[in-house]
Amino acid sequence: MLNIASRRRQACVHGGLSMVELLAALAIASGLLLLSTTLYLGGKASFRLNEDKRRLYQDGNYAMILMERDLRQAWFGNVASAVSPAGTAPITDFILDDGSPAQGLRGCEHGFVKPLGPGTKDFSCSPEAGMAAFEVSYRSDDYSDPSSGAGVDCNGARLAAIAVPPDHPAYMLGPHVTIARNLYFVATRVGGSANSLYCQGNGSAQPVVNNVEDLQLTFGVAAAGDATRHQFLNATQVAALSDDQRQNWERVVRVGLCLQLRGENNLAIDPQRYVDCAGSARVASDRRLRAVFKRVVTLRNRAAAMP
């Protein structure tokens, strides 16, 4: 009987775990659980950071492409008559309602006075501090294709045709023309807290991209009779070249764009270092991503038209 009881006790001892072994197993399991949780959370944070970065650059590139496409078409018009007064450009169908020549570009160093909100809008240049804004206009196609931008404004709305005065040379090309007029500006919607880049086209203003921290413009003004030689000025300096504003803006052959965007979420682990539109080194300590987009756009219809 003693031998049987002894064998049973030995079987129980050899078939179980000691307290030390149990604690060691729990420690290993806890470590593995902690490691897997850390990897999961780290992967999730990395995914969100990369997604925020992807969206930031996607939005910025879209806004730059939209503005660049419009600027490249500034001043465009089909030649209606090569016969024009000496020293002036050929007559085109890029005209206003009354048949007078339209203006293809206008900039405001500090934005427009009242581009958003209730009541009458005011797109004259603001004297108060603010981000830059500009207006671009050109003769568009008579058919509508939102995918290519033909015949539509910056928001994809179809352009309305205007009647050409019968006594205007452009009437020989057709009784109607479609003129695109797009105004880009930065503003905060009513009840909002973040700035957005807006475009006012044929209809109401629509946001192009959100979380805009800066928009700056410089204008390459050609020397008299030589489009290859130019100096970059801000909009106020261009407007001060002479009393003839249309002539001042006709001298612009290039436009420098700089757009600074901020990320939507606080995801960055370390403070982000970047160079802003003014060329100053900055450190963002709010854990939000920053991206600065720059372009220099040649106005083909002005560079080619310079004598």
CSV table of N, CA and C in Angstrom, one decimal, residues 92 145 158 178 185 248:
chain,number,residue,atom,x,y,z
A,92,THR,N,-8.4,89.6,-80.6
A,92,THR,CA,-8.8,88.2,-80.4
A,92,THR,C,-10.2,88.2,-79.9
A,145,ASP,N,-16.2,69.7,-71.1
A,145,ASP,CA,-15.5,68.4,-70.7
A,145,ASP,C,-14.8,68.6,-69.3
A,158,ARG,N,-20.2,74.3,-65.9
A,158,ARG,CA,-20.2,74.7,-67.3
A,158,ARG,C,-20.2,76.2,-67.4
A,178,THR,N,-17.1,81.7,-74.9
A,178,THR,CA,-17.1,81.3,-73.5
A,178,THR,C,-15.8,81.8,-72.8
A,185,PHE,N,-8.5,82.3,-53.7
A,185,PHE,CA,-8.2,83.0,-52.5
A,185,PHE,C,-8.3,82.0,-51.3
A,248,ASN,N,0.1,96.8,-67.0
A,248,ASN,CA,1.0,96.3,-66.0
A,248,ASN,C,1.0,94.7,-66.0
